[in-house]
Short mmCIF file of C-alpha atoms in Angstrom, two decimals:
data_model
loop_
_atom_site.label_atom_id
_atom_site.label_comp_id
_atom_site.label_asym_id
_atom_site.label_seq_id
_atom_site.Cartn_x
_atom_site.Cartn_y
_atom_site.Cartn_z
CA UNK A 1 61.31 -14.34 -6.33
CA UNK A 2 63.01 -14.26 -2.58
CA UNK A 3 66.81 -14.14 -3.12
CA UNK A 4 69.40 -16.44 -1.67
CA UNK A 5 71.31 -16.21 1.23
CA UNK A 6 74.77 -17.80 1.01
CA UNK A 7 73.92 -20.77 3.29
CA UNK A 8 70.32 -21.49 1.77
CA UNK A 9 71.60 -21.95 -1.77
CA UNK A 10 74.63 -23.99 -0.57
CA UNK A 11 71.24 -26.10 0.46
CA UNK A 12 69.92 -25.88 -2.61
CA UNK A 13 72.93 -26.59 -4.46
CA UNK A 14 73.80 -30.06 -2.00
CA UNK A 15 69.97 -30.96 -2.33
CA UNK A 16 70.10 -30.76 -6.13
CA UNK A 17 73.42 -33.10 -6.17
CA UNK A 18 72.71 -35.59 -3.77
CA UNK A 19 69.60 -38.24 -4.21
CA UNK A 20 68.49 -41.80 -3.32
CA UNK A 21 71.59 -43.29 -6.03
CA UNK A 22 74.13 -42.40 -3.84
CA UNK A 23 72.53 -45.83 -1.47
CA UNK A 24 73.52 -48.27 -4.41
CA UNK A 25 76.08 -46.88 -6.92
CA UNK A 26 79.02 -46.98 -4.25
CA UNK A 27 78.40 -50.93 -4.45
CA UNK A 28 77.84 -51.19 -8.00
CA UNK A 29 81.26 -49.16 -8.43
CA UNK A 30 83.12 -51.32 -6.82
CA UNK A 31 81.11 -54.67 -8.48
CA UNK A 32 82.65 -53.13 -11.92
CA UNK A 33 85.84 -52.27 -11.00
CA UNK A 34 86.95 -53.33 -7.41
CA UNK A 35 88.81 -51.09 -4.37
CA UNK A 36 90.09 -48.91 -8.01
CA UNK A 37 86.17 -47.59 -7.91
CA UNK A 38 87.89 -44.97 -6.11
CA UNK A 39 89.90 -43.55 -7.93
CA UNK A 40 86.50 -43.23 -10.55
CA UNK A 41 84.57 -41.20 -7.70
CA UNK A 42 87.87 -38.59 -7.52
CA UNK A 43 88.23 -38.57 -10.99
CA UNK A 44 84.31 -37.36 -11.11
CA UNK A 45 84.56 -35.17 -8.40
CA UNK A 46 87.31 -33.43 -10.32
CA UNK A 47 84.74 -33.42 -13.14
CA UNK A 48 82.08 -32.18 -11.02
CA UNK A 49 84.17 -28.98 -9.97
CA UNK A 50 84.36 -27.94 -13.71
CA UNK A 51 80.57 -28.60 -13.89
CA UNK A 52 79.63 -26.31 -11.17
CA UNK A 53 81.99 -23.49 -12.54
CA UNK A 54 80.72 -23.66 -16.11
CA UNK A 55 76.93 -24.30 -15.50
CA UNK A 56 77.47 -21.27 -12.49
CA UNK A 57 79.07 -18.88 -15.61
CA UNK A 58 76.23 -20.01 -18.20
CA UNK A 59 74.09 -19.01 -15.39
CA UNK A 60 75.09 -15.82 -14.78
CA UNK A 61 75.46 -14.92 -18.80
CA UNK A 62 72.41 -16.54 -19.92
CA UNK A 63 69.90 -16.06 -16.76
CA UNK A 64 66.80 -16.53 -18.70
CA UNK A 65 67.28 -19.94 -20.19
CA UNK A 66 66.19 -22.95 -18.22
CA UNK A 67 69.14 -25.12 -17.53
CA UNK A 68 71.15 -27.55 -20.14
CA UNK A 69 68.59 -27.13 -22.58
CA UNK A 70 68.16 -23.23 -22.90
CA UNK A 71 72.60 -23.11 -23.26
CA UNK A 72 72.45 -25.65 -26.03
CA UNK A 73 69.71 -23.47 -27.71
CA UNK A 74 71.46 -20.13 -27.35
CA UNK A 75 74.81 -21.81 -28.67
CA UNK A 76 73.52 -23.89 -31.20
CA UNK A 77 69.81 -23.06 -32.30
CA UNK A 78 65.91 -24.67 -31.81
CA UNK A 79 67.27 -28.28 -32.56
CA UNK A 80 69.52 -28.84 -30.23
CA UNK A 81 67.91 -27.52 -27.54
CA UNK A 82 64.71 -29.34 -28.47
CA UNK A 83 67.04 -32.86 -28.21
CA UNK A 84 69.06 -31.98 -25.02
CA UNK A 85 65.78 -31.18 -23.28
CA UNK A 86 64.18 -34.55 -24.56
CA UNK A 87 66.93 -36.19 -23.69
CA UNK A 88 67.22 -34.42 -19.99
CA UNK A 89 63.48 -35.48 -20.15
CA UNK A 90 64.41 -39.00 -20.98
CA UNK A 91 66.73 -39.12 -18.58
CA UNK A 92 64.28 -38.21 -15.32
CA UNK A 93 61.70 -40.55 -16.62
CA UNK A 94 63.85 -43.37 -17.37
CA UNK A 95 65.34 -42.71 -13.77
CA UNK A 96 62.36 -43.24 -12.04
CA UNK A 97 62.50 -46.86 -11.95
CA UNK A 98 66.29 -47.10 -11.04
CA UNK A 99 65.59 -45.23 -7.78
CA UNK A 100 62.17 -47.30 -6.52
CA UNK A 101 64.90 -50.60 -7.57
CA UNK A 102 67.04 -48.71 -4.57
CA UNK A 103 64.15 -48.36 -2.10
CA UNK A 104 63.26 -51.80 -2.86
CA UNK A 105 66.59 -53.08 -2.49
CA UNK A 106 66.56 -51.56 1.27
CA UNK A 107 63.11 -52.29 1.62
CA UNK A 108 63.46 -55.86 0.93
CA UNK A 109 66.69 -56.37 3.03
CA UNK A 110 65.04 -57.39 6.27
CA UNK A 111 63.31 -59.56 4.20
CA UNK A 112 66.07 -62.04 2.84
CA UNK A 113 66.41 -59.56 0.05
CA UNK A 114 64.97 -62.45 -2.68
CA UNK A 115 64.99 -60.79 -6.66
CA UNK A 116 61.58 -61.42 -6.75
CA UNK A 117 60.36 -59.55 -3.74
CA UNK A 118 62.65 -56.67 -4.42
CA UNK A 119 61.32 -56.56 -8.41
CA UNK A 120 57.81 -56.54 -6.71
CA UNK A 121 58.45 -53.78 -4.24
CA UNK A 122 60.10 -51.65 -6.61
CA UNK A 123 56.72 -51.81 -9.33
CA UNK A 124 54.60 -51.15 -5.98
CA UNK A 125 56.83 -47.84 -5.43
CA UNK A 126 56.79 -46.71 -8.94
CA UNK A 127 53.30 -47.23 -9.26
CA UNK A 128 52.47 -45.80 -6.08
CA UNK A 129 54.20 -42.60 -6.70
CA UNK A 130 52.68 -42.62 -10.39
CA UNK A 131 49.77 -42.51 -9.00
CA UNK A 132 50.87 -39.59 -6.61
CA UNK A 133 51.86 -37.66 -9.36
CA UNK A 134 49.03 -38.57 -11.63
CA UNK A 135 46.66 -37.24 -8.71
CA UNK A 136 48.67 -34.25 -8.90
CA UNK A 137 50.57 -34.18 -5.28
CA UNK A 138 53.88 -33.65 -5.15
CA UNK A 139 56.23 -33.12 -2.54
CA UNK A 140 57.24 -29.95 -0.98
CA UNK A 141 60.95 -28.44 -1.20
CA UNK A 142 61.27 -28.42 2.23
CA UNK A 143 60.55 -32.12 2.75
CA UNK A 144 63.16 -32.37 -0.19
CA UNK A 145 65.68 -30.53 1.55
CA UNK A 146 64.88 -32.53 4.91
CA UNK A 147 64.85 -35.70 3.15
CA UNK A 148 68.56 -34.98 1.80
CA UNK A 149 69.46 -34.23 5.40
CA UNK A 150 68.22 -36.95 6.52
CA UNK A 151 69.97 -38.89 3.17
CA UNK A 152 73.45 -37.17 4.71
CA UNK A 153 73.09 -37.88 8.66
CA UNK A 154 72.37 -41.95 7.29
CA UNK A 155 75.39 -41.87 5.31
CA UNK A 156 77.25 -40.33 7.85
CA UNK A 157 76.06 -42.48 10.81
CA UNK A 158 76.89 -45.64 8.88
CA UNK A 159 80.52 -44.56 7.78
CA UNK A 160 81.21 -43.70 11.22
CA UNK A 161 80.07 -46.35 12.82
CA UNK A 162 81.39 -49.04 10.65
CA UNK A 163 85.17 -47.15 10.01
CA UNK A 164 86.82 -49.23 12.80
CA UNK A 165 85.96 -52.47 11.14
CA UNK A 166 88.22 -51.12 8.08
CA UNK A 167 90.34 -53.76 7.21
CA UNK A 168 93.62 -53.05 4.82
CA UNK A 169 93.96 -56.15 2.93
CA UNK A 170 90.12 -55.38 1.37
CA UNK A 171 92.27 -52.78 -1.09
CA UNK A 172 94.06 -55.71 -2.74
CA UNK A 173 94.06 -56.54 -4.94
CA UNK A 174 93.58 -52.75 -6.27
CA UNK A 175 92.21 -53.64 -9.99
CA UNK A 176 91.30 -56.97 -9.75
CA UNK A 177 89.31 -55.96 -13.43
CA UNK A 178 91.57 -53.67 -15.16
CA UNK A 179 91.99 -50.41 -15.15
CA UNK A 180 89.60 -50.39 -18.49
CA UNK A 181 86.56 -51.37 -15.67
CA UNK A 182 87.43 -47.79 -13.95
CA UNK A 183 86.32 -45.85 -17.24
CA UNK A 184 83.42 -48.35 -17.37
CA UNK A 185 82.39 -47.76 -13.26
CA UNK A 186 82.82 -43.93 -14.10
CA UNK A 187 79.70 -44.07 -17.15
CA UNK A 188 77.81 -45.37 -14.08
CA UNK A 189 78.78 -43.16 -11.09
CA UNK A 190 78.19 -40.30 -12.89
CA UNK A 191 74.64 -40.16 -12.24
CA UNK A 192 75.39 -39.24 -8.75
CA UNK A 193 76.73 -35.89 -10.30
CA UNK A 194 73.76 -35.11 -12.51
CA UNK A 195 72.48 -31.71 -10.71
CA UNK A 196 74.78 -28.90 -11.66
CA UNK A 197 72.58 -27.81 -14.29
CA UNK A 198 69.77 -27.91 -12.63
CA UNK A 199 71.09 -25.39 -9.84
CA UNK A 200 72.04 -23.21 -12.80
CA UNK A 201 69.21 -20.63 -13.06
CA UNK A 202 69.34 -20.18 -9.23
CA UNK A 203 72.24 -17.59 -9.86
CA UNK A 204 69.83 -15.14 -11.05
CA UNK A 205 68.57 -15.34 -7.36
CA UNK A 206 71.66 -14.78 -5.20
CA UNK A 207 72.18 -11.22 -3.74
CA UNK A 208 75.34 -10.50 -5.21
CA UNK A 209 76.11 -13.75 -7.62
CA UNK A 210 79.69 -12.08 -8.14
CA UNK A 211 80.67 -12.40 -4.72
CA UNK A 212 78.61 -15.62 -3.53
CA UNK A 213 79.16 -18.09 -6.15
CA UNK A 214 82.23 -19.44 -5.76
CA UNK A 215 81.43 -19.58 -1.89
CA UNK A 216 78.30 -21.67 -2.40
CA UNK A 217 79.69 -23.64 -5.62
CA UNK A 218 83.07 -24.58 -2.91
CA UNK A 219 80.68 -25.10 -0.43
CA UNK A 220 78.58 -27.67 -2.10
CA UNK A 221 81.50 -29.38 -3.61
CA UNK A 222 83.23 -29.64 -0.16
CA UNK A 223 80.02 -31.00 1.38
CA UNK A 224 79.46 -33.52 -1.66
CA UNK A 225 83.36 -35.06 -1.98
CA UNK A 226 83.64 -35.58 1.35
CA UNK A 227 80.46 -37.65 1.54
CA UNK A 228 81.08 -39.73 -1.83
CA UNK A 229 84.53 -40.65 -1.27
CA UNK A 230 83.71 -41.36 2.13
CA UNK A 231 81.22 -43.44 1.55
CA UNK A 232 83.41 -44.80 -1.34
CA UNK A 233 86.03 -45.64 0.75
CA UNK A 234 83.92 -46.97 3.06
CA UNK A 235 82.40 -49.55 1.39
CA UNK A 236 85.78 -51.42 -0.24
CA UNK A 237 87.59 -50.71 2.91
CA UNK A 238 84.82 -52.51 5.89
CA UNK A 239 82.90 -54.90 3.55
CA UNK A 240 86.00 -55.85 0.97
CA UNK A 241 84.50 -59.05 -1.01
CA UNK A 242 80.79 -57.97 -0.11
CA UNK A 243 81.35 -54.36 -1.56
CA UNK A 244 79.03 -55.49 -4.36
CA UNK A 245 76.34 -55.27 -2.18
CA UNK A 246 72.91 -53.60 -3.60
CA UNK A 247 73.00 -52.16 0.18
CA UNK A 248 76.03 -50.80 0.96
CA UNK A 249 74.75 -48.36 3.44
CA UNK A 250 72.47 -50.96 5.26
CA UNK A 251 75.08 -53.30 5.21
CA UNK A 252 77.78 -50.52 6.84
CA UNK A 253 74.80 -49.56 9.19
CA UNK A 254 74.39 -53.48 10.12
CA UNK A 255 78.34 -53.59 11.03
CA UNK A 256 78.18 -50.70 13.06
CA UNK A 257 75.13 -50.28 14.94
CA UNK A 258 73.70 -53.72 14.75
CA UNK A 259 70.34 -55.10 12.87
CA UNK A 260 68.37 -52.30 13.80
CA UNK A 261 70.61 -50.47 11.37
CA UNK A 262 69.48 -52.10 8.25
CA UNK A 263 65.79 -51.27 9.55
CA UNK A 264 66.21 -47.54 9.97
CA UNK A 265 68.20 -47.53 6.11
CA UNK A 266 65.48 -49.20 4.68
CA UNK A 267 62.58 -46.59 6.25
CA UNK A 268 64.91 -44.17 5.14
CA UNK A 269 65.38 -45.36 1.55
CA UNK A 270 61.83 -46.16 1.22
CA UNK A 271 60.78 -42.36 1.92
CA UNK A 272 63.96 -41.13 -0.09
CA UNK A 273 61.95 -43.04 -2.84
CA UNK A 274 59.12 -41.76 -2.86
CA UNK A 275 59.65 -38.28 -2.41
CA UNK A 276 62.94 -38.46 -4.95
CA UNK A 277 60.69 -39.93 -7.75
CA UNK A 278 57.45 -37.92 -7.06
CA UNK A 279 60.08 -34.76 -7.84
CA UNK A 280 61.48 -36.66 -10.95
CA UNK A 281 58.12 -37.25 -11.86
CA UNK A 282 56.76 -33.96 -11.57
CA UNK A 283 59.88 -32.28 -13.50
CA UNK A 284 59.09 -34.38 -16.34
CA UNK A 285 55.56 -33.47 -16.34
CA UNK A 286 56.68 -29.92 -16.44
CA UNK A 287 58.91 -30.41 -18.63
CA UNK A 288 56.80 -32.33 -21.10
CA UNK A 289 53.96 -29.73 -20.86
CA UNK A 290 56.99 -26.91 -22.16
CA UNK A 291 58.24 -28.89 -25.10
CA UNK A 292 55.30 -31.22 -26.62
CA UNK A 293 52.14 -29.60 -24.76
CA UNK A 294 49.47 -30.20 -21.68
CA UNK A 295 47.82 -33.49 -23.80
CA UNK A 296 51.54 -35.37 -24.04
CA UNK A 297 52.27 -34.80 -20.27
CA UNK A 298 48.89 -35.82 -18.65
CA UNK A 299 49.53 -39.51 -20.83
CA UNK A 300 53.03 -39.47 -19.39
CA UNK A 301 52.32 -40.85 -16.07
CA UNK A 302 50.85 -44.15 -17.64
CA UNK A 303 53.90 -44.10 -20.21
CA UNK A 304 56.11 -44.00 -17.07
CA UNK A 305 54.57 -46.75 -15.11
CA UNK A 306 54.66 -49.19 -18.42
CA UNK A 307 58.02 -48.28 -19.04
CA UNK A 308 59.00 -48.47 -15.58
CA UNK A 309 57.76 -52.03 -14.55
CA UNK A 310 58.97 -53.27 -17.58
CA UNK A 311 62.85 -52.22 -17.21
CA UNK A 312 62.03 -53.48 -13.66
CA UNK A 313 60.80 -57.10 -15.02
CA UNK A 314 64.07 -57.51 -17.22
CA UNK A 315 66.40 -56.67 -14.25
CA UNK A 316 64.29 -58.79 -11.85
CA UNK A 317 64.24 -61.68 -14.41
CA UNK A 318 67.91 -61.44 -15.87
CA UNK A 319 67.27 -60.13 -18.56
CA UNK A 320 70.19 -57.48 -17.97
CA UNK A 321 71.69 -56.49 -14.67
CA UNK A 322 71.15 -53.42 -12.89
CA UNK A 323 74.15 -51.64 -14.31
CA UNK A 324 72.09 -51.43 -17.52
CA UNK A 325 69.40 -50.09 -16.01
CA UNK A 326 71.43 -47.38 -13.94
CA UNK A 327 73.17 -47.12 -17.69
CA UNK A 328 70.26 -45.87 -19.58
CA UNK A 329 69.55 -42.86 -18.02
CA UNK A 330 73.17 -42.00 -17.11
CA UNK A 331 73.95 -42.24 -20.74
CA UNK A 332 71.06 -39.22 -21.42
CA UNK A 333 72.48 -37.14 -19.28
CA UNK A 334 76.30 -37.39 -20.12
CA UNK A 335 74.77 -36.24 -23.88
CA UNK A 336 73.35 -33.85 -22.23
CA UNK A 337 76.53 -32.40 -20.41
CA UNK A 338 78.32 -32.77 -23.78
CA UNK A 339 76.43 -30.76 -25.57
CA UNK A 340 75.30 -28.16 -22.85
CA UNK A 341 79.26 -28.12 -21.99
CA UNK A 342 80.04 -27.44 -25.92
CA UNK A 343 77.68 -24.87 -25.62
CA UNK A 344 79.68 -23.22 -22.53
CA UNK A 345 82.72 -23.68 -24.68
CA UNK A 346 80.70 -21.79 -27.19
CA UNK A 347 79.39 -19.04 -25.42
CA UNK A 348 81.90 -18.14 -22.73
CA UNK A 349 85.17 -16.07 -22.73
CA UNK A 350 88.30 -16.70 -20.51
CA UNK A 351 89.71 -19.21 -18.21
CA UNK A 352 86.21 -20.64 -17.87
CA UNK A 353 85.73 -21.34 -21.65
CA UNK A 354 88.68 -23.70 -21.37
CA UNK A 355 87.31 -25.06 -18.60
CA UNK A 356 83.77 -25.75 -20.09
CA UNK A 357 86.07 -27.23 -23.58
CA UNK A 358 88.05 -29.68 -21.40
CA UNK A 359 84.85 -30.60 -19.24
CA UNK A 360 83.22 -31.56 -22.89
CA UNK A 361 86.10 -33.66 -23.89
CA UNK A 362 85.94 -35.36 -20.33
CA UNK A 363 82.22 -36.15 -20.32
CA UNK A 364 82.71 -37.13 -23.71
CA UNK A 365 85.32 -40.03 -23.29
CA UNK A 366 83.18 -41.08 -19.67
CA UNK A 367 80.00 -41.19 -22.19
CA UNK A 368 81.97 -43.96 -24.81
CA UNK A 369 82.87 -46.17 -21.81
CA UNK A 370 79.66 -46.56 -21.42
CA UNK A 371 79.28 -49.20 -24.46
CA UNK A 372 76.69 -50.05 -26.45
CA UNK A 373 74.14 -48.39 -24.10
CA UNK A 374 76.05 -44.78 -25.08
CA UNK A 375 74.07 -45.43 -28.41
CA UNK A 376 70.70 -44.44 -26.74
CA UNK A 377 71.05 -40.75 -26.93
CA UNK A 378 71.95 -41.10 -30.90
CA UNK A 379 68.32 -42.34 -30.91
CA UNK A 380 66.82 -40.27 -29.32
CA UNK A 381 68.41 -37.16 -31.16
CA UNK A 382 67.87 -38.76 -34.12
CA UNK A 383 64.13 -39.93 -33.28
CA UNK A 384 64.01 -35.77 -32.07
CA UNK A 385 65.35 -34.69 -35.49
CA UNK A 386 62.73 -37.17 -37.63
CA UNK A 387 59.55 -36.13 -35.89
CA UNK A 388 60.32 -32.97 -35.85
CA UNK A 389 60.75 -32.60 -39.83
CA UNK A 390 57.53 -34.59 -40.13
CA UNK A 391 55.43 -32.65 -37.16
CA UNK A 392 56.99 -30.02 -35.96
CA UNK A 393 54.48 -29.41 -33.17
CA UNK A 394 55.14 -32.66 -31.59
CA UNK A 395 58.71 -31.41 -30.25
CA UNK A 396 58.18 -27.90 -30.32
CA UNK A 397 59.41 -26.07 -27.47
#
């Protein structure tokens, strides 16, 4: 396996962090809890940093376990590793939809942006890609990588060119919900900060991890703050009452550069789609095929698409709003950064053990503002620990 050079793995590292959510969730932020959305995005960030420093330490102690999963197993034995991975699993697959409801959103835009047509274009982009993956093509890392630098340039371009249309009075009133409805935005930002443990077993591949990890980690935190709360601040501060907006970047792209902007977002979002989902897709294939066998993940692709057009049905028909549907697989991965960060608080020694306790407690209380929804993973575990007592094979790993 090639090792990394500092600047390719601070690639790696931003390409892992940054995906097609970061078009919508700046809006939906500020829907829940108004211009105090931002102080949810710095209060994640600061969250994020203690991420990348535990998950780089269980890394570099543990470089033969894959990710989240492999931690929980060495702290805490077969089970729990078997229920953070289904979970992490859960989580990608569940996902899948919520990002073709992005492309859709931008997609549609030019159109009038009707619920129906964007519930339609979404299905046609999950199915599409299903299909994709089902045919087994997938995307190469190095369109990944240039689709995330394309992803950065857009948000870039639109901040930029819609920052002198900042108005101050769009930051009052600060709260208009509470500051309750900042816990409750931060359950659903913090799928734009699912990625750290993902990265994880790429220490093993740096020349000298001692030396370069806290380069790339700073790096890759540098790059990814300054593009959220940008983009954050952005969006209250230039389109104030219309912050809501499904299409925050579009609409900052429209302010700045004129109707061709929302055009060139939606392109954009359309291939971030694609490409973004054929990689969730294929993950959870993998995936699959390592903890229930080859049979489960050549059926999963159909599961998927069912699944998929049917979350997409309820949130195109009212059924629940797309904060539940972002919620759902947020809420599998925050139980999956509790336990993988109890596992760090487990396994490690020193300054960073305290660091991987206080990250658990954090995740932890973001996780219960999530509601009712937090009571998926609980499921799931539970569903994990049933099958597994009455077929073992069915969730082996």
């Amino acid at each position: 396996m090639d090792e990394l050079t500092t600047p390719r793995a601070v690639t790696l590292y931003v390409g892992a962090l940054l995906g097609p959510g970061v078009l919508l969730l700046p809006g939906l932020a500020a829907e829940v809890a108004g211009p105090a959305s931002i102080v949810a995005w710095g209060g994640l960030l600061l969250l994020s940093g203690l991420l990348a420093t535990v998950f780089g330490a269980l890394g570099r102690a543990y470089p033969g376990r894959s990710g989240a999963a492999g931690f929980a197993g060495a702290a805490f034995g077969a089970r729990a590793e078997r229920a953070v991975a289904v979970c992490f699993l859960g989580g990608a697959v569940l996902g899948a939809p919520v990002v073709c409801l992005i492309g859709a959103s931008y997609a549609a835009r030019p159109l009038g942006s009707d619920p129906g047509v964007t519930t339609a274009l979404a299905a046609v982009l999950l199915l599409l890609v299903v299909t994709l993956t089902a045919s087994g093509g997938r995307s190469s890392a190095r369109v990944q990588l240039g689709l995330v630098g394309v992803l950065i340039a857009l948000v870039a371009v639109a901040v930029l060119a819609a920052a002198p249309h900042a108005r101050a009075g769009h930051w009052t009133p600060f709260a208009p919900h509470g500051w309750v409805a900042v816990g409750t935005a931060s359950s659903v930002l913090m799928l734009s900060f699912v990625g750290w443990e993902a990265v994880s077993p790429m220490t093993a591949r740096l020349r000298s991890p001692r030396r370069q990890l806290l380069r790339v980690i700073a790096a890759a935190f540098v790059v990814t703050s300054v593009l959220y709360l940008a983009l954050a601040g952005a969006t209250v501060g230039v389109l104030g009452p219309r912050a809501g907006s499904p299409t925050p970047v579009a609409d900052l792209l429209a302010i700045g550069v004129g109707p061709a902007g929302a055009v060139v977002a939606a392109v954009a979002a359309v291939a971030l789609t694609l490409a973004a989902t054929n990689a969730y897709l294929t993950g959870a294939a993998a995936m699959t095929t390592e903890v229930s066998g080859p049979a489960l993940a050549r059926r999963l692709p159909v599961g998927v698409a069912a699944v998929g057009v049917v979350l997409l049905v309820g949130t195109g028909t009212g059924w629940w709003g797309t904060t539940t549907l972002v919620a759902i697989p947020t809420v599998l991965f925050l139980a999956v950064y509790v336990v993988a960060t109890a596992a760090g608080a487990r396994l490690l020694n020193g300054g960073v053990r305290v660091a991987a306790a206080a990250a658990c407690v954090v995740v932890t209380v973001v996780l219960a503002f999530a509601g009712p929804v937090a009571l998926v993973p609980v499921l799931v575990v539970g569903a994990v620990v049933l099958l597994g007592r009455r077929s073992p094979a069915i969730v082996r790993c």
